[in-house]
Amino acid sequence: MLLSVFLALFLPCAGKGLSAAELSKLPEVAAKELPMGNECAVCLDDIEPEQIARRIPVCNHGFHIECADRWLAKHPFCPVCRGKIDRERLVVDPDGGDGEDSPV
């Protein structure tokens, strides 16, 4: 995992990160609702049950909001699995959904 993080930080093909507007469209969930565990892979600290976390819709990995936003502002993919975030689907649905979970 450390190798993939290292490569992602220094590869020129990593791509442009997400804008603040795009980041704000990613879902925020209670840490206890994260399906993939409670460790933030960016800072390696636990996400406490009472904290709000940022969830990446493409893979459901969760992170501290600050950690996710800092990473995603530089890299348009998940720091754990490198799942690419589809910018075109980052729209807020009228029902309050995040677009990535809605059927196409």
CSV table of N, CA and C in Angstrom, one decimal:
chain,number,residue,atom,x,y,z
A,1,MET,N,0.8,-1.2,0.0
A,1,MET,CA,0.0,0.0,0.0
A,1,MET,C,0.9,1.3,0.0
A,2,LEU,N,1.9,1.3,0.8
A,2,LEU,CA,2.8,2.5,0.8
A,2,LEU,C,3.4,2.8,-0.6
A,3,LEU,N,3.7,1.7,-1.3
A,3,LEU,CA,4.3,1.9,-2.6
A,3,LEU,C,3.2,2.6,-3.5
A,4,SER,N,2.0,2.2,-3.5
A,4,SER,CA,1.0,2.8,-4.3
A,4,SER,C,0.7,4.3,-3.9
A,5,VAL,N,0.8,4.6,-2.6
A,5,VAL,CA,0.6,5.9,-2.2
A,5,VAL,C,1.8,6.8,-2.7
A,6,PHE,N,3.0,6.2,-2.5
A,6,PHE,CA,4.2,6.9,-3.0
A,6,PHE,C,4.1,7.2,-4.5
A,7,LEU,N,3.8,6.2,-5.3
A,7,LEU,CA,3.7,6.4,-6.7
A,7,LEU,C,2.6,7.4,-7.1
A,8,ALA,N,1.5,7.3,-6.4
A,8,ALA,CA,0.4,8.3,-6.7
A,8,ALA,C,0.8,9.7,-6.4
A,9,LEU,N,1.7,9.9,-5.4
A,9,LEU,CA,2.1,11.3,-5.1
A,9,LEU,C,3.0,11.9,-6.1
A,10,PHE,N,3.8,11.0,-6.8
A,10,PHE,CA,4.8,11.5,-7.7
A,10,PHE,C,4.7,11.2,-9.1
A,11,LEU,N,3.6,10.5,-9.5
A,11,LEU,CA,3.4,10.2,-10.9
A,11,LEU,C,2.8,11.4,-11.6
A,12,PRO,N,3.4,11.8,-12.7
A,12,PRO,CA,2.8,13.0,-13.4
A,12,PRO,C,1.4,12.6,-14.0
A,13,CYS,N,1.2,11.3,-14.3
A,13,CYS,CA,-0.1,10.9,-14.9
A,13,CYS,C,-1.2,10.8,-13.9
A,14,ALA,N,-1.0,11.2,-12.6
A,14,ALA,CA,-2.0,11.0,-11.6
A,14,ALA,C,-3.2,11.8,-11.9
A,15,GLY,N,-3.1,12.9,-12.6
A,15,GLY,CA,-4.2,13.7,-13.0
A,15,GLY,C,-4.5,14.8,-12.0
A,16,LYS,N,-5.4,15.8,-12.5
A,16,LYS,CA,-5.7,16.9,-11.7
A,16,LYS,C,-6.7,16.5,-10.6
A,17,GLY,N,-6.6,16.9,-9.4
A,17,GLY,CA,-7.5,16.6,-8.3
A,17,GLY,C,-8.9,17.2,-8.5
A,18,LEU,N,-9.7,17.0,-7.5
A,18,LEU,CA,-11.1,17.5,-7.6
A,18,LEU,C,-11.1,19.0,-7.1
A,19,SER,N,-12.0,19.7,-7.6
A,19,SER,CA,-12.2,21.1,-7.1
A,19,SER,C,-13.0,21.1,-5.8
A,20,ALA,N,-13.0,22.3,-5.2
A,20,ALA,CA,-13.8,22.4,-3.9
A,20,ALA,C,-15.3,22.1,-4.2
A,21,ALA,N,-15.8,22.5,-5.3
A,21,ALA,CA,-17.2,22.3,-5.6
A,21,ALA,C,-17.4,20.8,-5.8
A,22,GLU,N,-16.5,20.1,-6.4
A,22,GLU,CA,-16.6,18.6,-6.6
A,22,GLU,C,-16.5,17.9,-5.3
A,23,LEU,N,-15.6,18.3,-4.5
A,23,LEU,CA,-15.4,17.7,-3.1
A,23,LEU,C,-16.7,17.8,-2.3
A,24,SER,N,-17.3,19.0,-2.4
A,24,SER,CA,-18.5,19.2,-1.6
A,24,SER,C,-19.7,18.3,-2.0
A,25,LYS,N,-19.6,17.7,-3.2
A,25,LYS,CA,-20.7,16.8,-3.6
A,25,LYS,C,-20.4,15.3,-3.2
A,26,LEU,N,-19.3,15.0,-2.7
A,26,LEU,CA,-19.0,13.7,-2.2
A,26,LEU,C,-19.8,13.5,-0.9
A,27,PRO,N,-20.3,12.3,-0.7
A,27,PRO,CA,-21.1,12.1,0.5
A,27,PRO,C,-20.4,12.1,1.8
A,28,GLU,N,-21.0,12.6,2.8
A,28,GLU,CA,-20.5,12.6,4.2
A,28,GLU,C,-21.5,11.7,5.0
A,29,VAL,N,-20.9,10.8,5.7
A,29,VAL,CA,-21.6,9.8,6.5
A,29,VAL,C,-21.1,9.7,7.9
A,30,ALA,N,-21.9,9.2,8.8
A,30,ALA,CA,-21.5,8.9,10.1
A,30,ALA,C,-20.5,7.7,10.0
A,31,ALA,N,-19.4,7.8,10.8
A,31,ALA,CA,-18.3,6.8,10.7
A,31,ALA,C,-18.8,5.4,11.0
A,32,LYS,N,-19.8,5.3,11.8
A,32,LYS,CA,-20.3,4.0,12.1
A,32,LYS,C,-21.1,3.3,10.9
A,33,GLU,N,-21.4,4.1,9.9
A,33,GLU,CA,-22.0,3.7,8.7
A,33,GLU,C,-21.0,3.2,7.6
A,34,LEU,N,-19.8,3.4,7.8
A,34,LEU,CA,-18.8,3.0,6.8
A,34,LEU,C,-18.7,1.5,6.7
A,35,PRO,N,-18.9,1.0,5.5
A,35,PRO,CA,-18.9,-0.5,5.3
A,35,PRO,C,-17.5,-1.1,5.3
A,36,MET,N,-16.4,-0.3,5.2
A,36,MET,CA,-15.1,-0.9,5.0
A,36,MET,C,-14.2,-0.7,6.2
A,37,GLY,N,-14.7,-0.5,7.4
A,37,GLY,CA,-13.8,-0.3,8.6
A,37,GLY,C,-13.7,1.1,9.0
A,38,ASN,N,-12.9,1.4,10.0
A,38,ASN,CA,-12.9,2.7,10.6
A,38,ASN,C,-11.5,3.3,10.6
A,39,GLU,N,-10.5,2.8,9.9
A,39,GLU,CA,-9.2,3.4,9.8
A,39,GLU,C,-9.1,4.3,8.6
A,40,CYS,N,-8.6,5.5,8.8
A,40,CYS,CA,-8.4,6.4,7.7
A,40,CYS,C,-7.0,6.1,7.1
A,41,ALA,N,-7.0,5.7,5.8
A,41,ALA,CA,-5.8,5.3,5.2
A,41,ALA,C,-4.9,6.4,4.8
A,42,VAL,N,-5.4,7.7,5.0
A,42,VAL,CA,-4.5,8.8,4.7
A,42,VAL,C,-3.6,9.1,5.9
A,43,CYS,N,-4.3,9.3,7.1
A,43,CYS,CA,-3.5,9.6,8.3
A,43,CYS,C,-3.2,8.4,9.2
A,44,LEU,N,-3.8,7.3,8.9
A,44,LEU,CA,-3.7,6.0,9.6
A,44,LEU,C,-4.3,6.1,11.0
A,45,ASP,N,-5.1,7.1,11.4
A,45,ASP,CA,-5.8,7.2,12.7
A,45,ASP,C,-7.2,6.6,12.5
A,46,ASP,N,-7.7,6.1,13.6
A,46,ASP,CA,-9.1,5.6,13.6
A,46,ASP,C,-10.1,6.8,13.4
A,47,ILE,N,-11.2,6.5,12.7
A,47,ILE,CA,-12.3,7.4,12.5
A,47,ILE,C,-13.2,7.1,13.7
A,48,GLU,N,-13.4,7.9,14.6
A,48,GLU,CA,-14.2,7.7,15.8
A,48,GLU,C,-15.7,7.6,15.4
A,49,PRO,N,-16.4,6.7,16.1
A,49,PRO,CA,-17.8,6.5,15.8
A,49,PRO,C,-18.7,7.8,15.7
A,50,GLU,N,-18.3,8.8,16.5
A,50,GLU,CA,-19.1,10.0,16.5
A,50,GLU,C,-18.7,11.0,15.5
A,51,GLN,N,-17.7,10.7,14.7
A,51,GLN,CA,-17.2,11.6,13.7
A,51,GLN,C,-18.0,11.4,12.4
A,52,ILE,N,-18.0,12.5,11.6
A,52,ILE,CA,-18.5,12.4,10.2
A,52,ILE,C,-17.3,12.1,9.3
A,53,ALA,N,-17.6,11.2,8.4
A,53,ALA,CA,-16.5,10.8,7.4
A,53,ALA,C,-16.9,11.1,6.0
A,54,ARG,N,-15.9,11.2,5.1
A,54,ARG,CA,-16.2,11.3,3.7
A,54,ARG,C,-16.1,9.9,3.1
A,55,ARG,N,-17.1,9.6,2.3
A,55,ARG,CA,-17.2,8.2,1.6
A,55,ARG,C,-17.0,8.4,0.2
A,56,ILE,N,-16.1,7.6,-0.4
A,56,ILE,CA,-15.9,7.7,-1.9
A,56,ILE,C,-16.9,6.7,-2.5
A,57,PRO,N,-17.9,7.2,-3.3
A,57,PRO,CA,-19.0,6.3,-3.8
A,57,PRO,C,-18.5,5.2,-4.6
A,58,VAL,N,-17.5,5.3,-5.4
A,58,VAL,CA,-17.1,4.3,-6.4
A,58,VAL,C,-16.7,3.0,-5.6
A,59,CYS,N,-16.1,3.1,-4.4
A,59,CYS,CA,-15.6,2.0,-3.7
A,59,CYS,C,-16.1,1.8,-2.3
A,60,ASN,N,-16.7,2.9,-1.8
A,60,ASN,CA,-17.2,2.9,-0.4
A,60,ASN,C,-16.1,3.0,0.7
A,61,HIS,N,-14.9,3.3,0.3
A,61,HIS,CA,-13.9,3.6,1.3
A,61,HIS,C,-14.2,4.9,2.0
A,62,GLY,N,-13.9,5.0,3.3
A,62,GLY,CA,-14.1,6.2,4.1
A,62,GLY,C,-12.9,6.8,4.7
A,63,PHE,N,-12.9,8.1,4.9
A,63,PHE,CA,-11.7,8.8,5.5
A,63,PHE,C,-12.2,10.0,6.3
A,64,HIS,N,-11.4,10.5,7.1
A,64,HIS,CA,-11.7,11.8,7.8
A,64,HIS,C,-12.0,12.8,6.6
A,65,ILE,N,-12.9,13.7,6.8
A,65,ILE,CA,-13.2,14.6,5.8
A,65,ILE,C,-12.0,15.4,5.4
A,66,GLU,N,-11.3,15.9,6.3
A,66,GLU,CA,-10.1,16.7,6.0
A,66,GLU,C,-9.0,15.9,5.2
A,67,CYS,N,-8.8,14.7,5.6
A,67,CYS,CA,-7.9,13.8,5.0
A,67,CYS,C,-8.3,13.5,3.5
A,68,ALA,N,-9.6,13.2,3.4
A,68,ALA,CA,-10.1,12.9,2.0
A,68,ALA,C,-10.0,14.1,1.1
A,69,ASP,N,-10.4,15.2,1.6
A,69,ASP,CA,-10.4,16.4,0.8
A,69,ASP,C,-8.9,16.8,0.4
A,70,ARG,N,-8.0,16.7,1.3
A,70,ARG,CA,-6.6,17.0,1.0
A,70,ARG,C,-6.1,16.1,0.0
A,71,TRP,N,-6.4,14.8,0.1
A,71,TRP,CA,-5.9,13.8,-0.9
A,71,TRP,C,-6.6,14.1,-2.3
A,72,LEU,N,-7.9,14.2,-2.3
A,72,LEU,CA,-8.7,14.2,-3.5
A,72,LEU,C,-8.5,15.6,-4.2
A,73,ALA,N,-8.0,16.6,-3.5
A,73,ALA,CA,-7.7,17.9,-4.2
A,73,ALA,C,-6.5,17.7,-5.1
A,74,LYS,N,-5.7,16.7,-4.8
A,74,LYS,CA,-4.5,16.5,-5.6
A,74,LYS,C,-4.6,15.3,-6.6
A,75,HIS,N,-5.5,14.3,-6.2
A,75,HIS,CA,-5.6,13.0,-6.9
A,75,HIS,C,-7.0,12.7,-7.1
A,76,PRO,N,-7.5,12.4,-8.3
A,76,PRO,CA,-8.9,12.1,-8.5
A,76,PRO,C,-9.3,10.6,-8.4
A,77,PHE,N,-8.6,10.0,-7.4
A,77,PHE,CA,-8.9,8.5,-7.2
A,77,PHE,C,-8.7,8.2,-5.7
A,78,CYS,N,-9.3,7.1,-5.3
A,78,CYS,CA,-9.2,6.6,-3.9
A,78,CYS,C,-7.8,6.3,-3.6
A,79,PRO,N,-7.3,6.7,-2.4
A,79,PRO,CA,-6.0,6.4,-2.0
A,79,PRO,C,-5.8,4.9,-1.6
A,80,VAL,N,-6.8,4.2,-1.4
A,80,VAL,CA,-6.7,2.8,-1.0
A,80,VAL,C,-6.7,1.9,-2.3
A,81,CYS,N,-7.7,2.0,-3.1
A,81,CYS,CA,-7.9,1.1,-4.2
A,81,CYS,C,-7.7,1.7,-5.6
A,82,ARG,N,-7.4,3.0,-5.6
A,82,ARG,CA,-7.2,3.8,-6.8
A,82,ARG,C,-8.4,3.8,-7.7
A,83,GLY,N,-9.6,3.6,-7.2
A,83,GLY,CA,-10.8,3.7,-7.9
A,83,GLY,C,-11.0,5.1,-8.4
A,84,LYS,N,-11.2,5.4,-9.7
A,84,LYS,CA,-11.2,6.7,-10.2
A,84,LYS,C,-12.6,7.3,-10.0
A,85,ILE,N,-12.7,8.5,-9.5
A,85,ILE,CA,-13.9,9.2,-9.3
A,85,ILE,C,-14.4,9.8,-10.6
A,86,ASP,N,-15.6,9.5,-11.0
A,86,ASP,CA,-16.2,10.0,-12.2
A,86,ASP,C,-16.8,11.4,-12.0
A,87,ARG,N,-16.1,12.4,-12.4
A,87,ARG,CA,-16.5,13.8,-12.2
A,87,ARG,C,-17.9,14.1,-12.8
A,88,GLU,N,-18.2,13.5,-13.9
A,88,GLU,CA,-19.4,13.7,-14.6
A,88,GLU,C,-20.6,13.2,-13.8
A,89,ARG,N,-20.4,12.3,-12.9
A,89,ARG,CA,-21.5,11.8,-12.1
A,89,ARG,C,-21.6,12.5,-10.7
A,90,LEU,N,-20.7,13.5,-10.5
A,90,LEU,CA,-20.7,14.2,-9.2
A,90,LEU,C,-21.8,15.3,-9.3
A,91,VAL,N,-23.0,14.9,-9.3
A,91,VAL,CA,-24.1,15.9,-9.3
A,91,VAL,C,-25.1,15.5,-8.2
A,92,VAL,N,-25.7,16.5,-7.6
A,92,VAL,CA,-26.6,16.2,-6.5
A,92,VAL,C,-28.0,16.0,-7.1
A,93,ASP,N,-28.6,14.9,-6.8
A,93,ASP,CA,-29.9,14.5,-7.3
A,93,ASP,C,-30.9,15.4,-6.5
A,94,PRO,N,-32.1,15.6,-7.1
A,94,PRO,CA,-33.2,16.3,-6.4
A,94,PRO,C,-33.6,15.6,-5.1
A,95,ASP,N,-33.4,14.3,-5.1
A,95,ASP,CA,-33.8,13.5,-3.9
A,95,ASP,C,-32.7,13.6,-2.8
A,96,GLY,N,-31.7,14.3,-3.1
A,96,GLY,CA,-30.6,14.5,-2.1
A,96,GLY,C,-29.5,13.4,-2.2
A,97,GLY,N,-29.6,12.6,-3.2
A,97,GLY,CA,-28.5,11.6,-3.5
A,97,GLY,C,-27.3,12.2,-4.0
A,98,ASP,N,-26.3,11.5,-4.2
A,98,ASP,CA,-25.0,12.0,-4.7
A,98,ASP,C,-24.7,11.7,-6.2
A,99,GLY,N,-25.6,11.1,-6.9
A,99,GLY,CA,-25.4,10.9,-8.3
A,99,GLY,C,-24.6,9.6,-8.6
A,100,GLU,N,-23.6,9.3,-7.8
A,100,GLU,CA,-22.8,8.1,-8.1
A,100,GLU,C,-23.6,6.8,-7.7
A,101,ASP,N,-24.5,6.9,-6.8
A,101,ASP,CA,-25.3,5.7,-6.4
A,101,ASP,C,-26.5,5.5,-7.2
A,102,SER,N,-26.9,6.5,-8.0
A,102,SER,CA,-28.2,6.4,-8.7
A,102,SER,C,-28.0,5.5,-10.0
A,103,PRO,N,-29.1,4.8,-10.3
A,103,PRO,CA,-29.0,4.0,-11.5
A,103,PRO,C,-28.9,4.8,-12.8
A,104,VAL,N,-28.2,4.2,-13.8
A,104,VAL,CA,-28.0,5.0,-15.0
A,104,VAL,C,-29.0,4.5,-16.0
